[in-house]
Short mmCIF file of C-alpha atoms in Angstrom, two decimals:
data_model
loop_
_atom_site.label_atom_id
_atom_site.label_comp_id
_atom_site.label_asym_id
_atom_site.label_seq_id
_atom_site.Cartn_x
_atom_site.Cartn_y
_atom_site.Cartn_z
CA MET D 18 -16.86 -15.42 -4.26
CA SER D 19 -14.72 -16.18 -7.27
CA TRP D 20 -13.64 -14.18 -10.36
CA MET D 21 -11.00 -14.22 -13.09
CA GLY D 22 -7.52 -12.85 -12.36
CA TYR D 23 -4.16 -12.55 -14.08
CA GLN D 24 -1.75 -15.45 -13.59
CA ARG D 25 1.87 -14.55 -12.81
CA THR D 26 4.82 -16.87 -13.12
CA ASP D 27 5.56 -16.80 -9.36
CA GLY D 28 2.13 -18.34 -8.71
CA ARG D 29 0.43 -15.18 -7.51
CA LYS D 30 -2.58 -13.75 -9.27
CA GLY D 31 -3.38 -10.13 -10.02
CA ILE D 32 -6.68 -8.24 -10.08
CA ARG D 33 -5.32 -5.58 -12.43
CA ASN D 34 -2.92 -5.73 -15.38
CA VAL D 35 -1.09 -2.41 -15.65
CA VAL D 36 2.22 -1.24 -17.08
CA ALA D 37 4.40 0.32 -14.38
CA VAL D 38 6.41 3.29 -15.69
CA ALA D 39 9.14 3.73 -13.10
CA TYR D 40 11.52 6.66 -12.78
CA LEU D 41 14.78 5.82 -10.99
CA VAL D 42 15.69 9.35 -9.88
CA GLU D 43 13.77 12.64 -9.65
CA CYS D 44 15.64 13.93 -12.71
CA ALA D 45 13.76 11.32 -14.79
CA HIS D 46 10.37 11.99 -13.19
CA PHE D 47 9.06 14.44 -15.85
CA VAL D 48 9.95 12.17 -18.77
CA ALA D 49 8.39 9.15 -17.09
CA ARG D 50 5.24 11.14 -16.29
CA GLU D 51 4.88 12.29 -19.86
CA ILE D 52 5.12 8.65 -21.04
CA ALA D 53 2.62 7.34 -18.45
CA SER D 54 0.16 10.19 -19.09
CA SER D 55 -0.17 9.15 -22.74
CA ASP D 56 -2.20 6.10 -21.60
CA ARG D 57 -3.73 6.76 -18.18
CA GLU D 58 -5.96 3.72 -18.48
CA ASN D 59 -3.07 1.22 -18.69
CA ALA D 60 0.09 2.96 -17.43
CA HIS D 61 0.81 3.83 -13.77
CA LEU D 62 3.67 6.07 -12.71
CA ILE D 63 5.86 5.02 -9.77
CA GLY D 64 9.44 5.85 -8.84
CA PHE D 65 12.22 6.68 -6.38
CA PRO D 66 13.42 10.31 -6.38
CA GLY D 67 16.77 9.89 -4.56
CA CYS D 68 20.18 9.96 -6.24
CA PHE D 69 21.96 8.19 -3.40
CA PRO D 70 21.36 4.43 -3.29
CA ASN D 71 19.25 2.86 -0.57
CA GLU D 72 18.72 -0.87 0.00
CA TYR D 73 15.15 -0.33 1.17
CA ALA D 74 14.24 1.63 -1.98
CA GLN D 75 15.85 -0.99 -4.21
CA ARG D 76 13.88 -3.76 -2.49
CA MET D 77 10.67 -1.75 -2.65
CA MET D 78 11.00 -1.06 -6.38
CA GLU D 79 11.78 -4.74 -7.07
CA ARG D 80 8.67 -5.80 -5.16
CA LEU D 81 6.47 -3.15 -6.78
CA CYS D 82 7.67 -3.88 -10.31
CA THR D 83 6.85 -7.57 -9.78
CA HIS D 84 3.56 -6.92 -7.98
CA PRO D 85 0.80 -9.28 -9.15
CA ASN D 86 -1.21 -6.29 -10.53
CA VAL D 87 1.73 -5.34 -12.79
CA GLY D 88 2.00 -6.92 -16.23
CA ALA D 89 4.94 -5.04 -17.73
CA VAL D 90 7.52 -2.44 -16.66
CA LEU D 91 9.29 0.50 -18.27
CA LEU D 92 12.28 1.82 -16.32
CA VAL D 93 13.30 5.45 -16.99
CA SER D 94 16.78 6.47 -15.90
CA LEU D 95 18.67 9.73 -16.27
CA GLY D 96 21.88 7.76 -16.49
CA CYS D 97 24.13 9.07 -13.74
CA GLU D 98 22.03 8.20 -10.64
CA SER D 99 23.18 5.48 -8.27
CA PHE D 100 20.05 3.29 -8.51
CA ASN D 101 20.97 -0.19 -9.63
CA ARG D 102 18.83 -0.25 -12.78
CA VAL D 103 20.59 -3.32 -14.17
CA LYS D 104 19.62 -5.40 -11.14
CA LEU D 105 16.05 -4.11 -11.18
CA GLU D 106 15.64 -4.89 -14.88
CA LYS D 107 16.97 -8.43 -14.28
CA VAL D 108 14.54 -9.02 -11.42
CA VAL D 109 11.64 -7.92 -13.60
CA ARG D 110 12.80 -9.93 -16.61
CA ASP D 111 13.30 -13.05 -14.49
CA SER D 112 9.67 -12.67 -13.33
CA GLY D 113 8.52 -13.17 -16.91
CA ARG D 114 7.30 -9.63 -17.47
CA PRO D 115 8.12 -7.51 -20.52
CA VAL D 116 10.63 -4.83 -19.45
CA GLU D 117 12.76 -2.17 -21.02
CA THR D 118 15.16 0.47 -19.64
CA LEU D 119 15.45 3.89 -21.25
CA VAL D 120 18.45 6.03 -20.26
CA ILE D 121 17.74 9.66 -21.08
CA GLN D 122 21.41 10.60 -21.46
CA LYS D 123 21.86 7.86 -24.06
CA ALA D 124 18.46 7.99 -25.77
CA GLY D 125 18.81 11.57 -27.04
CA GLY D 126 17.15 13.60 -24.35
CA THR D 127 13.61 14.42 -23.33
CA ARG D 128 11.67 14.21 -26.64
CA ALA D 129 13.46 11.13 -27.93
CA THR D 130 13.01 9.25 -24.64
CA ILE D 131 9.33 10.14 -24.42
CA GLU D 132 8.71 8.89 -27.96
CA ALA D 133 10.65 5.65 -27.26
CA GLY D 134 8.70 5.19 -24.02
CA LYS D 135 5.35 5.63 -25.77
CA ALA D 136 6.33 3.04 -28.35
CA PHE D 137 7.26 0.53 -25.64
CA LEU D 138 4.03 1.28 -23.81
CA ALA D 139 1.92 0.54 -26.91
CA ARG D 140 3.74 -2.75 -27.47
CA ALA D 141 3.53 -3.77 -23.83
CA VAL D 142 -0.20 -3.06 -23.57
CA GLY D 143 -0.80 -5.36 -26.49
CA GLU D 144 1.45 -8.06 -25.10
CA ILE D 145 0.06 -8.16 -21.59
CA ALA D 146 -3.48 -8.34 -22.97
CA GLN D 147 -2.57 -11.94 -23.79
CA VAL D 148 -1.74 -12.85 -20.17
CA GLN D 149 -3.61 -15.96 -19.06
CA LYS D 150 -6.66 -15.34 -16.90
CA VAL D 151 -7.42 -17.88 -14.20
CA PRO D 152 -10.00 -18.28 -11.43
CA MET D 153 -9.32 -16.39 -8.18
CA ASP D 154 -11.02 -16.44 -4.82
CA VAL D 155 -10.63 -14.69 -1.47
CA SER D 156 -7.79 -16.94 -0.38
CA ASP D 157 -5.65 -15.49 -3.23
CA LEU D 158 -6.03 -11.94 -1.91
CA VAL D 159 -3.75 -9.72 0.15
CA VAL D 160 -5.64 -6.73 1.54
CA GLY D 161 -4.18 -3.79 3.48
CA THR D 162 -5.83 -1.12 5.60
CA VAL D 163 -4.87 2.39 6.64
CA CYS D 164 -6.64 5.25 8.34
CA GLY D 165 -5.96 8.89 7.61
CA GLY D 166 -7.55 12.23 8.32
CA SER D 167 -9.00 10.64 11.48
CA ASP D 168 -11.60 12.39 13.60
CA GLY D 169 -13.85 11.59 16.52
CA THR D 170 -15.98 9.25 14.41
CA SER D 171 -13.17 7.13 12.93
CA GLY D 172 -12.74 4.86 15.92
CA ILE D 173 -16.45 4.18 16.39
CA SER D 174 -17.62 3.66 12.81
CA GLY D 175 -15.15 3.35 9.93
CA ASN D 176 -12.25 1.63 11.66
CA PRO D 177 -14.20 -1.05 13.55
CA ALA D 178 -16.32 -1.70 10.41
CA ALA D 179 -13.09 -2.25 8.48
CA GLY D 180 -12.07 -4.59 11.30
CA ARG D 181 -15.28 -6.63 10.84
CA ALA D 182 -14.50 -6.91 7.10
CA PHE D 183 -10.95 -8.03 7.96
CA ASP D 184 -12.38 -10.78 10.19
CA CYS D 185 -14.51 -12.02 7.29
CA LEU D 186 -11.54 -11.88 4.89
CA VAL D 187 -9.23 -13.76 7.26
CA GLU D 188 -11.89 -16.41 7.85
CA ALA D 189 -12.17 -16.89 4.09
CA GLY D 190 -8.36 -17.35 3.77
CA ALA D 191 -7.11 -13.89 2.76
CA ALA D 192 -3.93 -12.32 4.08
CA CYS D 193 -4.76 -8.98 5.74
CA ILE D 194 -2.22 -6.35 6.73
CA PHE D 195 -2.77 -3.53 9.21
CA GLU D 196 -0.40 -0.79 10.37
CA GLU D 197 1.01 1.63 11.69
CA THR D 198 3.02 0.94 14.85
CA GLY D 199 3.37 4.66 15.58
CA GLU D 200 -0.43 4.88 15.82
CA LEU D 201 -0.70 1.79 18.09
CA ILE D 202 1.23 3.13 21.07
CA GLY D 203 -0.51 1.84 24.18
CA CYS D 204 -2.06 -1.15 22.37
CA GLU D 205 1.01 -3.39 22.47
CA ASP D 206 -0.21 -5.62 25.31
CA ILE D 207 -3.63 -6.07 23.71
CA MET D 208 -2.01 -7.10 20.46
CA ALA D 209 0.45 -9.43 22.20
CA ALA D 210 -2.52 -11.26 23.75
CA ARG D 211 -3.78 -11.95 20.21
CA ALA D 212 -0.46 -13.21 18.88
CA ALA D 213 -0.19 -16.74 17.53
CA THR D 214 2.78 -17.42 19.84
CA PRO D 215 4.27 -15.77 22.94
CA GLU D 216 7.42 -15.09 20.97
CA LEU D 217 5.44 -13.21 18.34
CA GLY D 218 3.76 -11.29 21.13
CA GLU D 219 7.17 -10.04 22.30
CA GLU D 220 8.03 -8.96 18.73
CA LEU D 221 4.76 -7.01 18.55
CA ARG D 222 5.55 -5.26 21.80
CA ALA D 223 9.07 -4.43 20.65
CA SER D 224 7.82 -2.94 17.36
CA VAL D 225 5.52 -0.49 19.18
CA GLU D 226 8.22 0.38 21.73
CA LYS D 227 10.58 1.13 18.87
CA ALA D 228 7.96 3.46 17.36
CA ALA D 229 7.51 5.26 20.65
CA ARG D 230 11.28 5.83 20.95
CA TYR D 231 11.46 7.03 17.36
CA TYR D 232 8.70 9.59 17.78
CA ALA D 233 10.03 10.72 21.16
CA THR D 234 13.42 11.43 19.59
CA LEU D 235 11.85 13.40 16.75
CA GLY D 236 9.42 15.23 18.96
CA TYR D 237 6.52 13.91 16.87
CA GLY D 238 3.47 11.87 17.80
CA SER D 239 0.62 10.17 16.02
CA PHE D 240 -1.77 12.87 17.32
CA ALA D 241 -1.96 15.82 14.96
CA ALA D 242 -3.76 19.17 15.05
CA GLY D 243 -6.19 18.01 12.41
CA ASN D 244 -7.21 15.08 14.66
CA ALA D 245 -8.02 17.47 17.48
CA ASP D 246 -10.02 19.71 15.17
CA GLY D 247 -12.02 16.61 14.23
CA GLY D 248 -12.89 15.85 17.84
CA LEU D 249 -10.18 13.45 19.01
CA THR D 250 -8.99 14.31 22.49
CA THR D 251 -6.08 12.05 23.48
CA ILE D 252 -3.41 9.80 21.97
CA GLU D 253 -5.11 6.86 23.72
CA GLU D 254 -8.34 7.58 21.86
CA LYS D 255 -6.39 7.87 18.58
CA SER D 256 -4.54 4.59 19.18
CA MET D 257 -7.60 2.60 20.12
CA GLY D 258 -9.45 3.92 17.08
CA ALA D 259 -6.58 2.96 14.77
CA TYR D 260 -6.28 -0.44 16.45
CA ALA D 261 -10.01 -1.18 15.82
CA LYS D 262 -9.38 -1.60 12.09
CA SER D 263 -7.39 -4.79 12.80
CA GLY D 264 -10.57 -6.66 13.79
CA ALA D 265 -10.52 -9.52 16.28
CA SER D 266 -8.69 -12.34 14.44
CA PRO D 267 -5.50 -13.87 15.88
CA ILE D 268 -2.34 -12.08 14.70
CA SER D 269 -0.35 -14.46 12.55
CA GLY D 270 2.82 -12.49 12.07
CA LEU D 271 4.80 -9.26 12.06
CA ILE D 272 6.21 -8.09 8.71
CA LYS D 273 8.20 -5.15 7.38
CA PRO D 274 7.74 -3.41 4.05
CA GLY D 275 8.42 -5.81 1.20
CA ASP D 276 7.85 -8.97 3.26
CA ILE D 277 5.12 -11.00 1.59
CA PRO D 278 2.74 -12.83 3.95
CA PRO D 279 3.42 -16.58 3.51
CA SER D 280 -0.23 -17.57 3.99
CA GLY D 281 -3.65 -16.22 4.89
CA GLY D 282 -4.11 -14.56 8.29
CA LEU D 283 -3.69 -11.19 9.97
CA TYR D 284 -0.34 -9.41 9.92
CA LEU D 285 0.97 -6.22 11.53
CA MET D 286 3.35 -4.19 9.37
CA ASP D 287 6.19 -2.43 11.21
CA VAL D 288 6.80 0.74 9.17
CA VAL D 289 9.26 2.48 11.52
CA PRO D 290 12.90 2.27 10.36
CA ASP D 291 15.36 0.20 12.29
CA GLY D 292 18.56 1.54 13.77
CA PRO D 293 19.20 5.13 14.93
CA VAL D 294 16.78 7.89 13.98
CA ARG D 295 17.95 9.12 10.57
CA PHE D 296 15.09 9.67 8.20
CA GLY D 297 12.63 12.01 9.92
CA PHE D 298 8.91 11.27 10.14
CA PRO D 299 8.57 7.53 9.28
CA ASN D 300 5.64 7.97 6.88
CA ILE D 301 5.13 11.48 5.64
CA SER D 302 1.75 10.66 4.10
CA ASP D 303 -0.87 7.93 4.07
CA ASN D 304 0.21 7.04 0.54
CA ALA D 305 3.62 6.02 1.79
CA GLU D 306 1.93 3.35 3.92
CA ILE D 307 -0.14 2.19 0.97
CA VAL D 308 3.01 1.82 -1.10
CA GLU D 309 4.68 -0.25 1.62
CA MET D 310 1.69 -2.59 1.82
CA MET D 311 1.70 -2.87 -1.98
CA ALA D 312 5.34 -3.89 -1.77
CA SER D 313 4.14 -6.71 0.48
CA GLY D 314 1.67 -7.81 -2.15
CA ALA D 315 -1.54 -5.95 -1.22
CA HIS D 316 -3.99 -6.19 -4.10
CA MET D 317 -6.00 -3.31 -2.63
CA THR D 318 -6.20 -1.10 0.44
CA LEU D 319 -9.12 -0.16 2.67
CA PHE D 320 -8.68 3.54 3.58
CA VAL D 321 -10.77 4.81 6.49
CA THR D 322 -11.11 8.56 6.90
CA GLY D 323 -13.17 10.84 9.10
CA ARG D 324 -11.98 14.29 8.07
CA GLY D 325 -11.88 13.27 4.42
CA SER D 326 -9.16 12.22 1.95
CA VAL D 327 -9.38 12.15 -1.85
CA VAL D 328 -6.26 10.10 -2.65
CA GLY D 329 -6.00 6.78 -4.44
CA SER D 330 -2.92 4.84 -5.50
CA ALA D 331 -0.93 3.62 -8.44
CA ILE D 332 -0.98 -0.16 -9.12
CA SER D 333 -3.49 -1.21 -6.41
CA PRO D 334 -7.05 0.14 -5.94
CA VAL D 335 -8.04 2.05 -2.80
CA ILE D 336 -11.48 1.56 -1.25
CA LYS D 337 -12.40 4.74 0.65
CA ILE D 338 -14.49 4.29 3.81
CA ALA D 339 -16.12 7.45 5.19
CA ALA D 340 -16.41 7.38 8.99
CA ASN D 341 -18.23 10.71 9.32
CA PRO D 342 -21.72 11.06 7.77
CA ASP D 343 -21.36 14.85 7.29
CA MET D 344 -18.09 14.41 5.48
CA TYR D 345 -19.60 11.65 3.34
CA ARG D 346 -22.32 14.06 2.16
CA ARG D 347 -19.65 16.60 1.16
CA LEU D 348 -17.25 14.15 -0.44
CA SER D 349 -19.51 11.35 -1.66
CA ASP D 350 -17.92 11.42 -5.14
CA ASP D 351 -14.66 10.28 -3.53
CA MET D 352 -16.07 7.75 -1.03
CA ASP D 353 -16.90 4.10 -1.71
CA VAL D 354 -18.55 3.15 1.59
CA ASN D 355 -20.54 5.31 4.00
CA ALA D 356 -19.69 3.95 7.44
CA GLY D 357 -21.21 7.17 8.82
CA ARG D 358 -24.54 5.30 8.68
CA ILE D 359 -23.41 3.70 11.97
CA ILE D 360 -23.24 7.16 13.57
CA THR D 361 -26.73 8.08 12.35
CA GLY D 362 -28.20 4.75 13.49
CA ASP D 363 -29.05 3.61 9.95
CA ALA D 364 -26.71 0.59 10.01
CA GLY D 365 -24.76 -1.56 12.45
CA LEU D 366 -21.05 -2.48 12.42
CA ASP D 367 -21.78 -5.87 10.93
CA ASP D 368 -23.89 -4.31 8.17
CA VAL D 369 -21.12 -1.97 7.09
CA GLY D 370 -18.48 -4.68 7.60
CA ASP D 371 -20.42 -6.88 5.14
CA GLU D 372 -20.69 -3.96 2.75
CA ILE D 373 -16.88 -3.46 2.85
CA PHE D 374 -16.34 -7.19 2.32
CA ASP D 375 -18.63 -7.13 -0.72
CA ALA D 376 -16.79 -4.07 -2.05
CA VAL D 377 -13.53 -6.01 -1.82
CA LEU D 378 -15.03 -8.82 -3.88
CA ASN D 379 -16.44 -6.40 -6.46
CA VAL D 380 -13.17 -4.53 -6.84
CA ALA D 381 -11.23 -7.77 -7.13
CA GLY D 382 -13.64 -8.78 -9.86
CA GLY D 383 -12.88 -5.62 -11.85
CA ALA D 384 -15.20 -2.95 -10.51
CA ARG D 385 -13.43 0.39 -10.30
CA THR D 386 -13.19 2.29 -7.02
CA LYS D 387 -14.09 5.98 -6.90
CA SER D 388 -10.44 6.99 -6.84
CA GLU D 389 -9.71 4.72 -9.85
CA ALA D 390 -12.62 6.21 -11.83
CA LEU D 391 -11.34 9.72 -11.04
CA GLY D 392 -7.86 8.85 -12.19
CA HIS D 393 -6.08 9.06 -8.86
CA ALA D 394 -2.73 7.26 -8.92
CA GLU D 395 -0.69 8.74 -6.03
CA PHE D 396 2.69 7.31 -5.16
CA ILE D 397 5.53 8.24 -2.80
CA LEU D 398 8.71 6.42 -1.84
CA THR D 399 11.44 7.84 0.40
CA TYR D 400 14.56 6.70 2.21
CA LYS D 401 14.37 4.18 5.08
CA THR D 402 16.38 1.26 6.43
CA PHE D 403 15.18 -2.07 7.82
CA GLU D 404 16.76 -5.20 9.24
CA PRO D 405 15.37 -8.62 8.24
CA ILE D 406 12.60 -10.02 10.41
CA GLY D 407 13.47 -12.85 12.80
CA PRO D 408 11.95 -16.35 12.97
CA ALA D 409 9.57 -15.36 15.77
CA CYS D 410 7.86 -12.87 13.45
CA LEU D 411 6.35 -15.52 11.20
CA PRO D 412 5.65 -18.51 13.43
CA VAL D 413 2.88 -19.98 11.24
#
């Protein structure tokens, strides 16, 4: 249960050692993509498309560019956007990582910036290859979980199997993050009963109540047409299925995107913006949730799907768990674990939970997930706003 990881100056350890190529406005996206695509093995493209500044986006980019799986960073700016590139570069430089900022308007345009970016990328890959490797174990890991493309099998195979794996990880000292409060409506009292303190229990309830108000205002819900097509019948069924992936461990804290768990344990991430409803649907895709958990330090994400999803992620590997055996047969090239064996009676929850736990160890040790091997590196970051968490949210 140990392997070699990459030592970072803040004390955290990474399971990957990539160069993040980050665009700071949509106008720089193409140039950054051309740079990153020149070395798909080592460079991962991330970025924020907005021109108007946003404190949440700034915080997210700072966390992502100093993620333990990131060894170096190239920032690509158009030049006239409002993103604080100077502050971001300083944060990365202070973390001990090689970093450079290219401003397209000053560098000579598209071709010149791409060539300069490729030159930095080649230098950075060589430099981060010298990063010290040190022993890691489960207690060094932060692992997230999401479910997407849910169907009638998700809540009885994939999600509870992921929950069993979470219980094993927490017991071994890992920090595990589950979400999303908008898909946990109706489960607030159950979660409160698992909270480390009564005060944390109240915070958990409040986070779900906030999500319910947000969705009611927008006219949205967590229950989508695709879920119904897949055999889900009610929002209660959807919520309980999503809740199952949290396992049965005590809940140690409530965090928001970018908050790093202070110790091992189980944490709920509140992804719904604070304040009045301003930003539309809180997470417009499952990858937005993966990005937010990465910003909180997740080394990898367990992704449970019943209908099927083929996405991966930049920076942190995604382990795909197929809940539906028929879907697994169709999309086996994209799936890492077949939890559908529970449906067919070929395995129990504990069997698949152990398989997921072993997959986490293998991926942490360097084994590539299906999405990594295929080259998936999805990323999305939009506008939001959050207030700092209170002392009751991290009682441990």
